[in-house]
Coordinates of C-alpha atoms in Angstrom, one line a residue:
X1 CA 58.6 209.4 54.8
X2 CA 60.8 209.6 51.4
X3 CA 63.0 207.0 53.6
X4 CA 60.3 205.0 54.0
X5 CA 59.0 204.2 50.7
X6 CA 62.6 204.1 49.0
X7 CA 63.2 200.8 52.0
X8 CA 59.6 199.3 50.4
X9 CA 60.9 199.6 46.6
X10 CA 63.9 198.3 48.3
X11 CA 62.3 195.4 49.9
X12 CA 59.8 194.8 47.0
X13 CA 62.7 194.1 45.1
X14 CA 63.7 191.0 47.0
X15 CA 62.4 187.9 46.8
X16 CA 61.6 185.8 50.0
X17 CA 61.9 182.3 49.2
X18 CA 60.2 180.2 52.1
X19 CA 61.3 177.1 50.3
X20 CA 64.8 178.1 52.2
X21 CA 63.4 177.5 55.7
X22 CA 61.4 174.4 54.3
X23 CA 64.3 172.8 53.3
X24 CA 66.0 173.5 56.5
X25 CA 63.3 172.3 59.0
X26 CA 62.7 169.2 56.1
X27 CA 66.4 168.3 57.1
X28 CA 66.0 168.8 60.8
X29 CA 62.9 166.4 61.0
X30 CA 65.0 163.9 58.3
X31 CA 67.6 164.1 61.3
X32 CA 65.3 163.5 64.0
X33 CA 62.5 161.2 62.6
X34 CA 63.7 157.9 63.4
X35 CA 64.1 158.9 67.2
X36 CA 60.8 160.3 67.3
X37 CA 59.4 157.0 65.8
X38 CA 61.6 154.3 67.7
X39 CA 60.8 156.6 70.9
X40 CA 57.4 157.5 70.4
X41 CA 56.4 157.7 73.7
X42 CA 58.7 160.6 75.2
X43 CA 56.9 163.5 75.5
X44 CA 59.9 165.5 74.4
X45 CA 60.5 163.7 71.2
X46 CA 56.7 164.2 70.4
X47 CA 56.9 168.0 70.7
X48 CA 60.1 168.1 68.5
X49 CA 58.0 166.3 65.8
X50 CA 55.1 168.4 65.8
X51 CA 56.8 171.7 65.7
X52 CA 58.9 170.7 62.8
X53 CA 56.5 169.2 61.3
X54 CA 54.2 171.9 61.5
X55 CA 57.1 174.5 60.9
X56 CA 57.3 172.8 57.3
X57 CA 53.9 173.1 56.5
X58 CA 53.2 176.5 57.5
X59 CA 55.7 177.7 55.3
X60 CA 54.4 175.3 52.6
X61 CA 51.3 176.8 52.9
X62 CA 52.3 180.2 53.3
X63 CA 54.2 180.2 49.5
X64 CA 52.1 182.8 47.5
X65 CA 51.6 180.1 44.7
X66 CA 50.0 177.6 47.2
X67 CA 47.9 180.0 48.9
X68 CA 46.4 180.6 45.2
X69 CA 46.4 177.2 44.9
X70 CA 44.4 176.1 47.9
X71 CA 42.1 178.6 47.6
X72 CA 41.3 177.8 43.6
X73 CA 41.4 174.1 44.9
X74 CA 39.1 174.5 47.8
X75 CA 36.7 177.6 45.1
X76 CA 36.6 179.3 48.2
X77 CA 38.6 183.3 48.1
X78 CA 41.2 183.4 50.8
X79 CA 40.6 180.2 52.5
X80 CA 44.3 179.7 52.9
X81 CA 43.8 182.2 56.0
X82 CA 42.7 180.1 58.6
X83 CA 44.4 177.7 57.3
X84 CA 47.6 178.8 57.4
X85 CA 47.0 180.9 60.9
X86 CA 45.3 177.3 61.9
X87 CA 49.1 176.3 61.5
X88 CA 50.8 179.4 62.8
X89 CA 48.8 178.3 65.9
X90 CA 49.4 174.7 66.0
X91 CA 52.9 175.7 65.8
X92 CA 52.7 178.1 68.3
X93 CA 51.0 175.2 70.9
X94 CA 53.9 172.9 70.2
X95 CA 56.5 175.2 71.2
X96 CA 54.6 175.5 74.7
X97 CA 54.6 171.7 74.3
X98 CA 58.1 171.9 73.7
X99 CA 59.2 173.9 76.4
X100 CA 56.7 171.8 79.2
X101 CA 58.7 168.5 77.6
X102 CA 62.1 170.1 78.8
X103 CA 61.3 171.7 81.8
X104 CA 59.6 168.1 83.1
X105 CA 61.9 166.0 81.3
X106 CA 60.1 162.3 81.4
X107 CA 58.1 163.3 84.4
X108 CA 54.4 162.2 84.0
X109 CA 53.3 164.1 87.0
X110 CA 49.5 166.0 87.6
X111 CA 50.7 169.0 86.9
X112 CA 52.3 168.4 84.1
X113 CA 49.6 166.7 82.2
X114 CA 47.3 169.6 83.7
X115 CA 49.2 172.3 81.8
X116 CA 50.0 170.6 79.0
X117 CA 46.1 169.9 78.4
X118 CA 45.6 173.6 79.1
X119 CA 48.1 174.4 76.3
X120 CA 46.1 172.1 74.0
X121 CA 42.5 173.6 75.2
X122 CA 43.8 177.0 75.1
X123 CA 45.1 177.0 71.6
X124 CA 42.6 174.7 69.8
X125 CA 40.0 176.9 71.3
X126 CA 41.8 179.8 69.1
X127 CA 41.4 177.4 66.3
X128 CA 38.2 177.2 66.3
X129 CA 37.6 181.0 66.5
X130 CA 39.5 181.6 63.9
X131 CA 37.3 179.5 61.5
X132 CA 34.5 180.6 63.1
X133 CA 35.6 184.2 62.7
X134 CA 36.4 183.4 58.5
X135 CA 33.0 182.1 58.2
X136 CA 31.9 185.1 59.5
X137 CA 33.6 187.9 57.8
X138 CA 33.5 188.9 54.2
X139 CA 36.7 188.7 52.3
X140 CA 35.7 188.4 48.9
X141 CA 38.7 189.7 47.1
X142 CA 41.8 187.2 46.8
X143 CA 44.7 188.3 48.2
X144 CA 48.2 186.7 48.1
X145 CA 50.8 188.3 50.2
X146 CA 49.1 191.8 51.6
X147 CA 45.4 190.0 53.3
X148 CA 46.5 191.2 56.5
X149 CA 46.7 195.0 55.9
X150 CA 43.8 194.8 53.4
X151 CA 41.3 193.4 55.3
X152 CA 42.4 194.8 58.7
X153 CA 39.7 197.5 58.8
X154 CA 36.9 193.9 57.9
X155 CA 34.0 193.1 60.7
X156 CA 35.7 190.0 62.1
X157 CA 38.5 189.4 59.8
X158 CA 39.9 192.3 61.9
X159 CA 39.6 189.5 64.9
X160 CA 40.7 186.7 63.1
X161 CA 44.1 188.7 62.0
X162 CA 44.9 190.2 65.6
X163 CA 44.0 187.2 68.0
X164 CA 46.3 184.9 65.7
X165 CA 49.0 187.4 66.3
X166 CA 47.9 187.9 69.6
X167 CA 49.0 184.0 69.9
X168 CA 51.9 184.0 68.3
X169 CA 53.5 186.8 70.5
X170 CA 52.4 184.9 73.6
X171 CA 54.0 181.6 73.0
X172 CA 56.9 183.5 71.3
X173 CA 58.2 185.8 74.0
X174 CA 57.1 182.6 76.7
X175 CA 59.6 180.3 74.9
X176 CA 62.0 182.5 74.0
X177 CA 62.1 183.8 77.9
X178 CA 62.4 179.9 79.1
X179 CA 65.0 179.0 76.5
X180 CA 67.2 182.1 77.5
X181 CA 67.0 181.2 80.9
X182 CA 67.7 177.5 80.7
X183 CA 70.7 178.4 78.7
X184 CA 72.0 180.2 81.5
X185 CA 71.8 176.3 83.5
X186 CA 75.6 174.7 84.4
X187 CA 76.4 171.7 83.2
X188 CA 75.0 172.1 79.5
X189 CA 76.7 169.8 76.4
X190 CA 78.3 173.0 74.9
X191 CA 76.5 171.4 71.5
X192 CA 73.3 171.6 73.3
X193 CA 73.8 175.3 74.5
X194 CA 75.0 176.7 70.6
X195 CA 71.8 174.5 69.3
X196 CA 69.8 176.5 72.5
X197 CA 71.3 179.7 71.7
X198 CA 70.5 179.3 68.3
X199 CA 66.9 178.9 69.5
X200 CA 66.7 181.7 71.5
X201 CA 67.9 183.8 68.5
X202 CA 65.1 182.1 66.7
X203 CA 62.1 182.4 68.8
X204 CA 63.5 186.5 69.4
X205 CA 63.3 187.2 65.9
X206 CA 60.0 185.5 65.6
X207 CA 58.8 189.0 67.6
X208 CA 59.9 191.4 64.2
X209 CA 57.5 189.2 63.0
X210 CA 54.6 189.4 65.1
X211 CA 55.8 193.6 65.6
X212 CA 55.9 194.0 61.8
X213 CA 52.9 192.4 61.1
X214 CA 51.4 194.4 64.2
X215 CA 52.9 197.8 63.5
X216 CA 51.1 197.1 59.4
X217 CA 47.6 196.5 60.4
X218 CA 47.2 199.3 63.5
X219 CA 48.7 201.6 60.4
X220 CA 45.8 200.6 58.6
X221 CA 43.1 201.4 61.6
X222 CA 45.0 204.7 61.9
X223 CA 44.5 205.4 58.5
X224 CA 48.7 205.4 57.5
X225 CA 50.1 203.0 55.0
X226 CA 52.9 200.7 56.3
X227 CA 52.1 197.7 54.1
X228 CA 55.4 197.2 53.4
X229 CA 56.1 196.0 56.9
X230 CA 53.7 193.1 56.3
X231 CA 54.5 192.4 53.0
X232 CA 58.2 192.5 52.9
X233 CA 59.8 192.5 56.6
X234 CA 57.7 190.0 58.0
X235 CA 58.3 187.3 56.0
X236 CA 61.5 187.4 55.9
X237 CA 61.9 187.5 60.1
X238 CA 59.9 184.6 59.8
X239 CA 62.1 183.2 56.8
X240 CA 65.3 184.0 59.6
X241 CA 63.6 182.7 62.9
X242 CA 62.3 179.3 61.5
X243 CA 66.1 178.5 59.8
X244 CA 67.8 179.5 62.8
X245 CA 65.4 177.2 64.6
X246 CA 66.0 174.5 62.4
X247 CA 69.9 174.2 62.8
X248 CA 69.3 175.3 66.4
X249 CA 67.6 171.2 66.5
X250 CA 70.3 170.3 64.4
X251 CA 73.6 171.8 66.1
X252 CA 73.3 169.2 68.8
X253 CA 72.6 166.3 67.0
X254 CA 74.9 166.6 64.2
X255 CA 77.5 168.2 66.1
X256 CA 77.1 165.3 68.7
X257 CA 77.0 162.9 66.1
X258 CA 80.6 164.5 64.1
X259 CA 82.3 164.6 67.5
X260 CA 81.7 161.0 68.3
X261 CA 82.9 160.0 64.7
X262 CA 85.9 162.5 65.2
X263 CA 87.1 160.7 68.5
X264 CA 86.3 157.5 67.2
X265 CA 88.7 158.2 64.4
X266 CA 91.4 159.9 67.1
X267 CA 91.3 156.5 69.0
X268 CA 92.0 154.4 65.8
X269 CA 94.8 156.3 64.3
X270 CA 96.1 156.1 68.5
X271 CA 96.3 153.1 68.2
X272 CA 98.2 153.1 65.2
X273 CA 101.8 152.5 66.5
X274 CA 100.9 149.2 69.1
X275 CA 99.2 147.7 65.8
X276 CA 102.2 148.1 63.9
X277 CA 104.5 146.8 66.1
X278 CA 101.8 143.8 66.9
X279 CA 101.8 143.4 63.1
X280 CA 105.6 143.1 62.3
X281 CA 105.2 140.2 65.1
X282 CA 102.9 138.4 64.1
X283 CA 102.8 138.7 60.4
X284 CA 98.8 139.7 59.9
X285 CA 96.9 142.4 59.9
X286 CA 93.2 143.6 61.1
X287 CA 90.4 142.6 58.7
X288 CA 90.6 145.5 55.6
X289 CA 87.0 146.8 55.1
X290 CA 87.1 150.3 53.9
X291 CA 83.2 150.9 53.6
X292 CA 82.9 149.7 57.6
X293 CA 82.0 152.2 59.6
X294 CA 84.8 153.6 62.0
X295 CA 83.2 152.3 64.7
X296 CA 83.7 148.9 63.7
X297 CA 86.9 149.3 62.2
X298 CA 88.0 150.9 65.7
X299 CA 86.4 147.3 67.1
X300 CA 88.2 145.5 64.8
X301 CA 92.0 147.0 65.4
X302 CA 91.5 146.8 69.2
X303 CA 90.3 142.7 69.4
X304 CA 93.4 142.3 66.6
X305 CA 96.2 143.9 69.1
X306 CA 94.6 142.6 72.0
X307 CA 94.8 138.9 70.3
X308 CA 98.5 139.4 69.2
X309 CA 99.5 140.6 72.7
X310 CA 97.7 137.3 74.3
X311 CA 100.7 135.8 71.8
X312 CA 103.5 138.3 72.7
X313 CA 102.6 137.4 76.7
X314 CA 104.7 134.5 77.0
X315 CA 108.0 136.3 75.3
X316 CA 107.6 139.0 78.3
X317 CA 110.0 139.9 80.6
X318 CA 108.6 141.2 84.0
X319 CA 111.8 141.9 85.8
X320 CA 112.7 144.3 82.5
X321 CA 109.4 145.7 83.0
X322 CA 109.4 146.4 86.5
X323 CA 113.2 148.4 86.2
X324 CA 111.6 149.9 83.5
X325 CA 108.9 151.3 85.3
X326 CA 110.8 152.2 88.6
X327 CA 113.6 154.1 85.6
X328 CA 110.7 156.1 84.5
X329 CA 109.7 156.9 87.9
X330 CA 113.0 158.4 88.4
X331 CA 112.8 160.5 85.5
X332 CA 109.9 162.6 86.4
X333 CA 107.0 160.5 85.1
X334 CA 104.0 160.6 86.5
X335 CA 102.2 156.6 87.8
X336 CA 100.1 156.5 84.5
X337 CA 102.6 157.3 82.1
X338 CA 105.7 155.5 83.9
X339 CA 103.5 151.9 83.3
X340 CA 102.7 152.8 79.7
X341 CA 106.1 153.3 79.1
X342 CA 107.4 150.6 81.2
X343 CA 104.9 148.0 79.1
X344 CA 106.1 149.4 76.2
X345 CA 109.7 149.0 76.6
X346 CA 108.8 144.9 77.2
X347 CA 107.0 145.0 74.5
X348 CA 109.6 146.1 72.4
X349 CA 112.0 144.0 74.1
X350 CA 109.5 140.7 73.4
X351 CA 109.0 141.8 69.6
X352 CA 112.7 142.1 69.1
X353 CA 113.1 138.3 69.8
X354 CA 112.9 139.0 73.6
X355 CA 113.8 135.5 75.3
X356 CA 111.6 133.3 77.1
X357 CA 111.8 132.9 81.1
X358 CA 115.2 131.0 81.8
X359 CA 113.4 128.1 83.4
X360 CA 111.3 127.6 80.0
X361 CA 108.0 128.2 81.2
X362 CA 105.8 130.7 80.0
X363 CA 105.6 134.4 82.3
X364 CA 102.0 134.7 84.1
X365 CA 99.7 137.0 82.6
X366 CA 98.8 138.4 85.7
X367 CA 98.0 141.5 86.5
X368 CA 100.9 143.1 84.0
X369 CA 99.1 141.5 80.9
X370 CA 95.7 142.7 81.8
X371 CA 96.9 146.1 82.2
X372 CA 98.3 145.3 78.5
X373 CA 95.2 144.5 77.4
X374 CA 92.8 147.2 79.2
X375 CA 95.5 149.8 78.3
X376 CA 96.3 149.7 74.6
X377 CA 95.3 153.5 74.2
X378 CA 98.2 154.7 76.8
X379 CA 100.5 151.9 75.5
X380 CA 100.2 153.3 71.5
X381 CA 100.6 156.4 72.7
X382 CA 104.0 155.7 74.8
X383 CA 105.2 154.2 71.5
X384 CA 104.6 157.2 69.6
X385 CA 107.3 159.1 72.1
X386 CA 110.7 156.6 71.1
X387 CA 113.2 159.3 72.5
X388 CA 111.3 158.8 75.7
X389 CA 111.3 155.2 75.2
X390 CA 115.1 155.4 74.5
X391 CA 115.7 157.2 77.8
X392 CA 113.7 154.7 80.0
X393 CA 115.3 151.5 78.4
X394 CA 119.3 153.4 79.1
X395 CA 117.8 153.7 83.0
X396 CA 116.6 150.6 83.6
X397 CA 119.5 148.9 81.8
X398 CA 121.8 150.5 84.4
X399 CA 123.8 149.2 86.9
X400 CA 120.7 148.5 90.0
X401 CA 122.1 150.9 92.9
X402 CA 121.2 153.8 90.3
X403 CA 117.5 152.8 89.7
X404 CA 116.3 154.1 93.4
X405 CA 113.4 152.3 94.0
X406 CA 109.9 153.0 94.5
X407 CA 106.9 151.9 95.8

């Protein structure tokens, strides 16, 4: 017992700032707003919105100072209960909403539309019984952080505080139970499966919560005092569940979104050797726009080789490039990397002042300059290996017995 009570001071010594999960769930919805609104339609993207959205305002609502200032707004004591279980609940129905979004994906089927309008029946229905319950009780004394223990001996206030718990503990352990399971699914995005774990994590904790808050109030019918549960440990499992929720939405989309820009940025600096070399030739360089974005620029460095090697084409020689190739063949390389480093030689050969065909005419750009062109990735990269490059030319400029040939 002594243990007990030194914990509460302990607790009661620590501030629980909900504006911390606020801000969190704020930035999640920021992040996934303008898909919900361009995409309106999808079922999935709908659920997303209204549990984040209502995941902000119950812990708007929930901050002591606005519970004071609803209910001096409103003149009515403790109104801010149902209001703010009215959103615990709505919150609770869009994780069910949630979970029947993923489990369907776009699927508009009977059954899906039947239990997603028992969902909505089911938890409106506890809506309404929780205002109708408030109307009934007495609850005359404001309270701003303990009205759960206080009134949990009150004619139907009692109820109201059990059956909102009640609902939270359902959906809670349901969607916790479906999101560990579909984490267990192959073929996951590993971004999806943290932001899922992270989830699961979320919606587990939510059940200190609801066991806190549970633990508190049958206390209080018992006639023990565990206050402190509901006061202090509650919130801040809720303060924990909804931010790991919120970054659990966010892991996959921002994590998506960085490793997109980080290959993005890989393939440009790639190409970074073929654009030099394309650059000493022809004596430009790529449009310079350093607020583009690096898609763009990436855009941009591509169509500028590709153009200068439409110019190099005619200088090529396709007998060099065919001993070339065969010389890499014979020193271990694999298809791929022989023609990268076989069109890289040429290349080389062509920027160096390589000659024109003997009879004067331009060399075809068949096949071997479309490969330039499609491959400029595996090309930059061969010229990035010049003791490779080295070895290949010595090969192929030896005497033609000792190139064995290949097919």
């Amino acid at each position: 017992m002594t243990l007990a009570f030194e914990l509460s001071g302990l607790l009661d010594e620590v501030s629980v700032s909900f504006w911390i999960p606020t801000a969190v769930l704020t930035a999640a919805l920021a992040i996934k707003l303008p898909s919900i609104i361009k995409l309106w339609r999808d079922p999935l993207l709908r659920a997303v919105g209204g549990l984040l959205l209502f995941g902000c305002a119950v812990f708007v609502f929930a901050a002591p100072r606005t519970i004071a200032w609803t209910n001096r707004v409103t003149g009515v004591p403790n109104i801010s209960a149902p209001w703010v279980y009215s959103l615990i609940t709505a919150l609770c129905a869009s994780w069910l909403l949630l979970i029947i979004a993923w489990r369907n994906g776009r699927s508009d089927s009977a059954q899906t539309r039947r239990v997603t309008r028992w969902v909505v029946a089911v938890y409106a229905g506890v809506v309404v019984a929780l205002w109708v319950l408030f109307a009934l009780a007495d609850v005359p004394v404001q309270r701003l952080r303990d009205l759960d223990t206080y009134y949990a001996d009150t004619p139907f206030m009692r109820e109201e505080i059990l059956l909102y718990l009640v609902a939270h503990t359902v959906a809670c352990s349901i969607t916790a139970r479906l999101i560990w399971n579909w984490i267990r699914t192959d073929g996951l995005d590993a971004w999806l499966r943290w932001g899922l774990r992270l989830l699961g994590v979320g919606y587990a904790t939510n059940l200190f919560f609801d066991a806190a808050k549970l633990t508190a109030v049958v206390a209080r019918w018992t006639g023990h005092d565990l206050d402190w549960l509901s006061t202090n440990v509650a919130p801040a499992g809720a303060c924990v569940s909804a931010t790991l929720v919120a970054v659990g939405f966010i892991v996959p989309h921002v994590g998506q979104y960085l490793h997109e820009r980080w290959h993005v940025r890989l393939r440009h600096r790639a190409l970074g050797p073929l654009y030099q070399l394309t650059r000493t030739v022809t004596g430009e360089r790529e449009p310079f726009a350093p607020h583009a974005p690096a898609e763009l620029r990436l855009i941009r460095r591509e169509t500028f080789i590709r153009d200068a090697l439409l110019q190099l084409s005619r200088h090529l020689d396709e007998e060099l490039r065919e001993r070339s190739y065969r010389a890499a063949l014979a020193l271990g390389f694999e298809s791929g990397r022989a023609r990268a480093l076989a069109a890289a030689v040429t290349l080389l050969d062509a920027a160096g002042g390589g000659r024109p065909r003997a009879d004067g005419t331009d060399s075809p750009s068949g096949p071997d300059t479309a490969y330039l062109l499609q491959e400029i990735q595996a090309v930059s990269e061969a010229l990035r290996r010049p003791d490779e490059i080295t070895a290949v030319r010595a090969r192929a400029a030896a005497p033609a017995e000792s190139v064995p040939a290949h097919e």
